[in-house]
CSV table of C-alpha atoms and ligand atoms in Angstrom, one decimal:
chain,number,residue,atom,x,y,z
A,1,UNK,CA,73.0,151.9,77.8
A,2,UNK,CA,71.6,150.3,81.1
A,3,UNK,CA,71.9,146.5,81.4
A,4,UNK,CA,69.1,144.4,82.5
A,5,UNK,CA,69.2,141.2,84.7
A,6,UNK,CA,68.6,138.1,82.8
A,7,UNK,CA,67.0,135.1,84.1
A,8,UNK,CA,70.2,133.2,83.9
A,9,UNK,CA,72.1,136.0,86.0
A,10,UNK,CA,68.9,136.0,88.5
A,11,UNK,CA,69.3,132.2,89.0
A,12,UNK,CA,72.9,132.4,89.5
A,13,UNK,CA,72.5,135.2,92.0
A,14,UNK,CA,69.7,133.5,93.7
A,15,UNK,CA,72.1,130.3,93.9
A,16,UNK,CA,74.8,132.2,95.7
A,17,UNK,CA,72.5,133.0,98.4
A,18,UNK,CA,71.8,129.4,99.4
A,19,UNK,CA,74.7,128.1,101.1
A,20,UNK,CA,75.6,124.7,100.0
A,21,UNK,CA,73.7,124.7,96.8
A,22,UNK,CA,75.2,122.6,94.0
A,23,UNK,CA,73.8,124.4,91.1
A,24,UNK,CA,71.7,121.6,90.1
A,25,UNK,CA,68.4,123.8,90.5
A,26,UNK,CA,69.8,126.3,88.4
A,27,UNK,CA,70.7,123.8,85.6
A,28,UNK,CA,67.2,122.3,85.7
A,29,UNK,CA,65.6,125.9,85.4
A,30,UNK,CA,68.1,126.1,82.3
A,31,UNK,CA,66.4,123.2,80.8
A,32,UNK,CA,63.2,124.5,81.5
A,33,UNK,CA,64.0,127.7,80.0
A,34,UNK,CA,65.3,126.0,76.9
A,35,UNK,CA,62.2,123.8,76.5
A,36,UNK,CA,60.0,126.8,76.9
A,37,UNK,CA,61.9,128.8,74.1
A,38,UNK,CA,61.3,126.2,71.8
A,39,UNK,CA,57.7,125.9,72.6
A,40,UNK,CA,57.4,129.6,72.2
A,41,UNK,CA,58.9,129.4,68.7
A,42,UNK,CA,56.5,126.7,67.6
A,43,UNK,CA,53.6,128.5,69.0
A,44,UNK,CA,54.6,131.5,67.3
A,45,UNK,CA,55.3,130.1,64.0
A,46,UNK,CA,52.0,128.1,64.1
A,47,UNK,CA,50.7,126.9,60.7
A,48,UNK,CA,53.8,128.2,59.0
A,49,UNK,CA,55.4,124.8,60.5
A,50,UNK,CA,52.2,122.9,60.2
A,51,UNK,CA,51.7,122.3,64.1
A,52,UNK,CA,48.0,123.4,64.4
A,53,UNK,CA,45.1,121.3,64.4
A,54,UNK,CA,43.9,118.1,66.0
A,55,UNK,CA,46.3,115.1,66.6
A,56,UNK,CA,42.9,112.7,66.7
A,57,UNK,CA,44.3,111.1,69.6
A,58,UNK,CA,43.1,111.1,73.3
A,59,UNK,CA,45.1,111.7,76.4
A,60,UNK,CA,44.4,110.0,79.7
A,61,UNK,CA,41.6,112.5,80.7
A,62,UNK,CA,39.6,111.5,77.6
A,63,UNK,CA,40.5,114.8,75.9
A,64,UNK,CA,41.2,114.9,72.2
A,65,UNK,CA,44.7,116.0,71.9
A,66,UNK,CA,46.0,118.9,69.7
A,67,UNK,CA,49.1,118.3,67.7
A,68,UNK,CA,51.1,120.9,69.6
A,69,UNK,CA,49.9,119.1,73.0
A,70,UNK,CA,51.9,116.2,71.7
A,71,UNK,CA,55.0,118.2,70.2
A,72,UNK,CA,55.4,120.5,73.5
A,73,UNK,CA,55.1,117.5,75.7
A,74,UNK,CA,58.0,115.6,73.6
A,75,UNK,CA,60.0,118.9,73.8
A,76,UNK,CA,59.6,119.4,77.4
A,77,UNK,CA,60.2,115.7,78.3
A,78,UNK,CA,63.3,115.2,76.2
A,79,UNK,CA,64.9,118.3,77.4
A,80,UNK,CA,64.3,117.6,80.9
A,81,UNK,CA,65.3,113.9,80.6
A,82,UNK,CA,68.6,114.8,78.8
A,83,UNK,CA,69.5,117.5,81.1
A,84,UNK,CA,69.9,115.0,84.0
A,85,UNK,CA,68.4,117.1,86.9
A,86,UNK,CA,65.4,114.9,87.2
A,87,UNK,CA,64.6,111.5,88.7
A,88,UNK,CA,61.5,111.2,86.8
A,89,UNK,CA,58.8,113.3,84.9
A,90,UNK,CA,55.0,113.4,85.0
A,91,UNK,CA,52.7,115.4,82.4
A,92,UNK,CA,49.1,116.0,81.6
A,93,UNK,CA,49.6,114.3,78.3
A,94,UNK,CA,51.4,111.2,79.7
A,95,UNK,CA,48.9,108.5,81.4
A,96,UNK,CA,51.8,107.3,83.8
A,97,UNK,CA,55.0,108.6,85.5
A,98,UNK,CA,57.9,108.9,82.8
A,99,UNK,CA,60.9,106.9,84.1
A,100,UNK,CA,64.2,107.8,82.5
A,101,UNK,CA,66.1,105.3,80.1
A,102,UNK,CA,68.3,103.2,82.1
A,103,UNK,CA,71.5,104.9,80.9
A,104,UNK,CA,70.2,108.5,81.6
A,105,UNK,CA,71.8,110.3,84.5
A,106,UNK,CA,69.3,110.8,87.4
A,107,UNK,CA,69.0,114.1,89.4
A,108,UNK,CA,67.3,115.0,92.8
A,109,UNK,CA,64.1,116.6,91.3
A,110,UNK,CA,60.8,115.5,89.9
A,111,UNK,CA,59.1,118.0,87.5
A,112,UNK,CA,55.3,117.7,86.8
A,113,UNK,CA,53.8,119.9,84.0
A,114,UNK,CA,51.3,120.8,81.6
A,115,UNK,CA,53.0,121.4,78.5
A,116,UNK,CA,50.4,123.5,76.8
A,117,UNK,CA,47.7,124.8,79.0
A,118,UNK,CA,44.5,126.2,77.3
A,119,UNK,CA,45.5,124.2,74.1
A,120,UNK,CA,41.7,124.4,73.0
A,121,UNK,CA,42.8,128.0,72.2
A,122,UNK,CA,45.7,127.4,70.0
A,123,UNK,CA,44.0,127.3,66.6
A,124,UNK,CA,42.2,130.4,67.3
A,125,UNK,CA,45.6,132.2,68.1
A,126,UNK,CA,44.7,133.0,71.8
A,127,UNK,CA,47.1,133.1,74.5
A,128,UNK,CA,48.4,129.6,75.9
A,129,UNK,CA,51.2,128.4,78.4
A,130,UNK,CA,53.4,125.8,80.0
A,131,UNK,CA,52.8,125.3,83.7
A,132,UNK,CA,55.3,123.4,85.9
A,133,UNK,CA,56.0,122.3,89.5
A,134,UNK,CA,59.2,121.2,90.8
A,135,UNK,CA,59.3,118.5,93.8
A,136,UNK,CA,62.2,116.8,95.5
A,137,UNK,CA,62.6,113.3,94.5
A,138,UNK,CA,63.0,110.5,97.1
A,139,UNK,CA,66.7,109.8,97.8
A,140,UNK,CA,68.4,106.5,96.5
A,141,UNK,CA,65.3,105.6,94.1
A,142,UNK,CA,66.2,105.0,90.6
A,143,UNK,CA,62.6,104.9,89.3
A,144,UNK,CA,60.4,107.1,91.2
A,145,UNK,CA,56.6,106.0,91.0
A,146,UNK,CA,53.5,107.8,91.1
A,147,UNK,CA,53.4,107.5,95.0
A,148,UNK,CA,56.5,109.7,95.1
A,149,UNK,CA,54.9,112.5,93.2
A,150,UNK,CA,51.8,112.6,95.3
A,151,UNK,CA,53.3,115.4,97.7
A,152,UNK,CA,51.1,118.4,98.8
A,153,UNK,CA,51.5,121.7,97.2
A,154,UNK,CA,53.4,123.0,100.2
A,155,UNK,CA,56.1,120.6,99.4
A,156,UNK,CA,56.9,122.4,96.1
A,157,UNK,CA,60.6,123.6,95.6
A,158,UNK,CA,59.6,125.7,92.8
A,159,UNK,CA,56.7,126.5,90.4
A,160,UNK,CA,56.2,128.8,87.3
A,161,UNK,CA,54.7,129.3,83.9
A,162,UNK,CA,55.5,130.4,80.8
A,163,UNK,CA,53.0,132.4,78.8
A,164,UNK,CA,53.0,132.7,75.1
A,165,UNK,CA,50.9,135.8,74.3
A,166,UNK,CA,51.8,138.9,72.6
A,167,UNK,CA,55.0,138.6,74.6
A,168,UNK,CA,56.5,135.4,75.9
A,169,UNK,CA,56.9,135.7,79.7
A,170,UNK,CA,58.4,133.3,82.3
A,171,UNK,CA,56.8,133.5,85.7
A,172,UNK,CA,58.7,132.0,88.6
A,173,UNK,CA,58.6,131.4,92.3
A,174,UNK,CA,60.9,129.5,94.5
A,175,UNK,CA,59.2,130.1,97.6
A,176,UNK,CA,60.6,133.8,98.0
A,177,UNK,CA,58.2,136.0,96.1
A,178,UNK,CA,57.4,136.0,92.2
A,179,UNK,CA,59.5,137.3,89.5
A,180,UNK,CA,58.4,137.6,85.8
A,181,UNK,CA,60.9,137.8,82.6
A,182,UNK,CA,60.2,138.8,79.3
A,183,UNK,CA,61.8,136.8,76.3
A,184,UNK,CA,63.8,139.1,74.1
A,185,UNK,CA,63.6,137.0,70.9
A,186,UNK,CA,66.2,139.0,69.3
A,187,UNK,CA,68.8,138.0,71.9
A,188,UNK,CA,67.4,134.9,73.0
A,189,UNK,CA,67.3,135.8,76.7
A,190,UNK,CA,64.5,136.0,79.3
A,191,UNK,CA,65.0,139.6,81.1
A,192,UNK,CA,63.7,140.6,84.4
A,193,UNK,CA,60.6,142.9,83.6
A,194,UNK,CA,58.3,142.2,86.6
A,195,UNK,CA,60.4,141.9,89.7
A,196,UNK,CA,58.6,141.2,93.0
A,197,UNK,CA,54.9,140.7,91.6
A,198,UNK,CA,52.2,141.4,94.1
A,199,UNK,CA,48.4,140.9,93.5
A,200,UNK,CA,46.2,143.7,94.7
A,201,UNK,CA,44.1,142.6,97.9
A,202,UNK,CA,41.0,143.8,96.4
A,203,UNK,CA,39.3,143.6,92.9
A,204,UNK,CA,36.1,144.0,91.1
A,205,UNK,CA,36.8,141.7,88.2
A,206,UNK,CA,35.8,138.0,88.2
A,207,UNK,CA,36.4,135.2,85.8
A,208,UNK,CA,34.3,132.0,85.5
A,209,UNK,CA,32.7,129.9,82.5
A,210,UNK,CA,29.2,131.4,82.8
A,211,UNK,CA,28.0,128.5,80.8
A,212,UNK,CA,28.3,126.3,83.8
A,213,UNK,CA,26.1,128.3,86.1
A,214,UNK,CA,23.2,125.6,86.2
A,215,UNK,CA,25.7,123.2,87.6
A,216,UNK,CA,27.1,125.3,90.4
A,217,UNK,CA,26.6,125.0,94.0
A,218,UNK,CA,24.7,127.6,96.1
A,219,UNK,CA,27.5,129.5,97.3
A,220,UNK,CA,29.0,130.2,93.8
A,221,UNK,CA,25.5,130.9,92.5
A,222,UNK,CA,25.0,133.6,95.4
A,223,UNK,CA,28.4,135.1,95.0
A,224,UNK,CA,28.4,135.6,91.1
A,225,UNK,CA,24.6,136.9,91.4
A,226,UNK,CA,25.6,139.4,93.9
A,227,UNK,CA,28.7,140.4,91.8
A,228,UNK,CA,26.2,140.9,88.8
A,229,UNK,CA,24.0,143.0,91.0
A,230,UNK,CA,26.7,145.6,91.1
A,231,UNK,CA,26.8,148.8,93.2
A,232,UNK,CA,23.1,148.4,94.7
A,233,UNK,CA,23.7,144.7,95.4
A,234,UNK,CA,25.4,143.1,98.7
A,235,UNK,CA,28.8,143.4,97.4
A,236,UNK,CA,28.3,147.2,96.9
A,237,UNK,CA,30.5,147.5,93.6
A,238,UNK,CA,30.3,147.3,89.9
A,239,UNK,CA,32.0,144.2,88.8
A,240,UNK,CA,33.7,143.3,85.2
A,241,UNK,CA,33.9,139.8,84.0
A,242,UNK,CA,36.7,138.1,81.8
A,243,UNK,CA,37.1,134.4,80.6
A,244,UNK,CA,39.9,133.4,78.3
A,245,UNK,CA,39.3,129.5,78.8
A,246,UNK,CA,43.4,129.6,79.4
A,247,UNK,CA,44.4,129.5,83.2
A,248,UNK,CA,47.9,130.8,82.3
A,249,UNK,CA,46.2,133.9,80.7
A,250,UNK,CA,43.6,134.4,83.7
A,251,UNK,CA,46.5,133.9,86.4
A,252,UNK,CA,48.7,136.2,84.5
A,253,UNK,CA,45.9,139.0,84.5
A,254,UNK,CA,45.4,138.4,88.1
A,255,UNK,CA,49.0,138.8,88.8
A,256,UNK,CA,49.1,142.0,86.6
A,257,UNK,CA,46.0,143.8,88.0
A,258,UNK,CA,44.3,141.7,90.6
A,259,UNK,CA,41.1,139.5,90.1
A,260,UNK,CA,39.5,136.3,91.1
A,261,UNK,CA,39.4,133.2,88.8
A,262,UNK,CA,37.1,130.3,89.7
A,263,UNK,CA,36.6,126.8,88.3
A,264,UNK,CA,34.4,125.5,91.1
A,265,UNK,CA,33.0,122.1,91.9
A,266,UNK,CA,29.7,121.5,90.0
A,267,UNK,CA,27.3,118.8,89.3
A,268,UNK,CA,28.7,118.1,85.9
A,269,UNK,CA,32.2,117.4,87.4
A,270,UNK,CA,31.7,116.3,90.9
A,271,UNK,CA,32.4,112.6,90.2
A,272,UNK,CA,35.8,113.6,88.6
A,273,UNK,CA,36.5,115.9,91.5
A,274,UNK,CA,36.5,119.1,89.3
A,275,UNK,CA,37.8,120.3,86.1
A,276,UNK,CA,41.3,121.6,86.5
A,277,UNK,CA,44.2,119.1,87.7
A,278,UNK,CA,46.0,119.4,91.1
A,279,UNK,CA,49.4,118.3,90.4
A,280,UNK,CA,50.2,120.4,87.3
A,281,UNK,CA,47.6,123.2,87.2
A,282,UNK,CA,46.2,124.0,90.9
A,283,UNK,CA,49.2,123.4,92.9
A,284,UNK,CA,51.9,125.4,90.9
A,285,UNK,CA,49.5,128.3,90.2
A,286,UNK,CA,48.5,128.3,93.8
A,287,UNK,CA,52.1,128.5,94.9
A,288,UNK,CA,52.6,131.6,92.6
A,289,UNK,CA,49.5,133.4,93.6
A,290,UNK,CA,50.2,132.8,97.1
A,291,UNK,CA,53.8,134.0,97.0
A,292,UNK,CA,52.4,137.1,95.3
A,293,UNK,CA,50.0,137.7,98.2
A,294,UNK,CA,47.0,136.4,96.9
A,295,UNK,CA,44.8,133.2,98.1
A,296,UNK,CA,44.0,130.0,96.5
A,297,UNK,CA,41.2,127.5,97.9
A,298,UNK,CA,38.8,124.9,96.8
A,299,UNK,CA,35.9,126.7,98.4
A,300,UNK,CA,36.3,124.6,101.5
A,301,UNK,CA,40.1,124.3,102.0
A,302,UNK,CA,43.6,125.6,101.0
A,303,UNK,CA,44.6,123.7,97.8
A,304,UNK,CA,48.3,123.6,98.7
A,305,UNK,CA,47.5,121.8,101.9
A,306,UNK,CA,45.6,119.0,100.1
A,307,UNK,CA,47.1,115.4,100.3
A,308,UNK,CA,47.1,114.2,96.7
A,309,UNK,CA,45.6,110.8,96.0
A,310,UNK,CA,46.6,110.4,92.3
A,311,UNK,CA,48.8,111.8,89.5
A,312,UNK,CA,46.0,113.3,87.4
A,313,UNK,CA,43.6,114.0,90.3
A,314,UNK,CA,41.3,117.1,89.5
A,315,UNK,CA,40.3,119.9,91.9
A,316,UNK,CA,37.9,122.9,92.3
A,317,UNK,CA,40.0,126.2,92.1
A,318,UNK,CA,39.2,129.5,93.3
A,319,UNK,CA,42.2,132.0,93.5
A,320,UNK,CA,43.4,135.5,93.1
A,321,UNK,CA,43.0,138.8,95.2
A,322,UNK,CA,43.2,137.9,98.7
A,323,UNK,CA,40.1,139.8,100.1
A,324,UNK,CA,37.7,138.6,97.2
A,325,UNK,CA,38.9,135.0,97.5
A,326,UNK,CA,38.2,135.2,101.3
A,327,UNK,CA,34.8,136.4,100.6
A,328,UNK,CA,34.0,133.4,98.4
A,329,UNK,CA,35.5,131.1,101.2
A,330,UNK,CA,32.9,133.0,103.7
A,331,UNK,CA,30.0,132.4,101.3
A,332,UNK,CA,31.0,128.5,101.6
A,333,UNK,CA,31.3,128.8,105.2
A,334,UNK,CA,28.0,130.6,105.6
B,401,AHM,P1,43.8,122.1,79.1
B,401,AHM,O1,44.8,121.6,80.2
B,401,AHM,O2,43.2,120.8,78.6
B,401,AHM,O3,44.0,123.1,78.3
B,401,AHM,O4,42.4,122.5,80.1
B,401,AHM,C1,42.5,123.4,81.1
B,401,AHM,C2,41.8,124.7,80.6
B,401,AHM,C3,42.2,125.9,81.5
B,401,AHM,O5,43.6,126.5,80.9
B,401,AHM,C4,40.9,126.7,81.6
B,401,AHM,O6,41.0,127.4,82.6
B,401,AHM,C5,39.8,125.7,81.3
B,401,AHM,O7,40.3,124.6,80.9
B,401,AHM,C6,38.6,126.2,80.4
B,401,AHM,O8,37.8,125.5,80.5
B,401,AHM,P2,36.4,125.6,79.7
B,401,AHM,O9,36.7,125.3,78.2
B,401,AHM,O10,35.4,124.8,80.4
B,401,AHM,O11,36.2,127.0,79.7
B,402,MG,MG1,46.0,122.4,81.3
């Protein structure tokens, strides 16, 4: 029997390649892995344990929360708080930065997350996921503030997501490529199944919510029209379209077989800055996509270079296969 590489061993081996590493990052990742295993189990059991449906409450974005939004946020927050490797936490489901109890051990990282992305899909049994971004905490600050979280995507120490689909898969980058680990539920370990993921540079598959078409700006209108025009149109190829309405599922498809995902700015979301959130959706996904050889922009600039102005900031997102994203960027420039 050939033994595989567990995520635990992968992290330890990675730690050994960094002179002076203390093991704190490895421990933080172990906490994230533990939280995601619990979330995977809850998502999997669904109504057997009564966790589906609406919680009838609203988050800071004014969106109605699902029961699982709240439960998964508690699982992730409590696991990381107790692990002692973070100085503070922030999440889509919490209005403000979560500061640790006075007695809790402080670590040198900040973690910002969307505990259950795509949760509008949970009741219909479609793929959802947890997205996380790890930043460095300022030194010697007991209770970091929102300002301490407002670091550009290029400052991320690591980023990843755990996708709860037919399989549960953890995708992780520490700035040295992207690797994927599938949860073996019988054993309770994530095993390396997708080493060194790279996104094909070319694609003929786009993902966008077409119901927003009339609100889009001219460059996106033109690009999508040209995709639909097919072989005889200006782009000279026949395109296929997908829309899961779960960013983790779209990004995972793109990591697997290429593609382009767009949630562009439109007249409906212009006042808010876009639909998706910079700190815990766009930045971590951009780091993953770029580390896999893809590209991630707003239409006008590279997302990871943006200077964040607030924790729950929204941003337009166009990411995926490099040559296709470049094309859409050119449409915006033209
Ligand atoms: P959420 O964090 O509240 O789940 O919202 C983010 C999700 C993304 O996963 C997905 O790409 C998008 O919202 C879907 O939007 P729409 O419902 O407009 O199709
Ligand atoms: Mg989300």
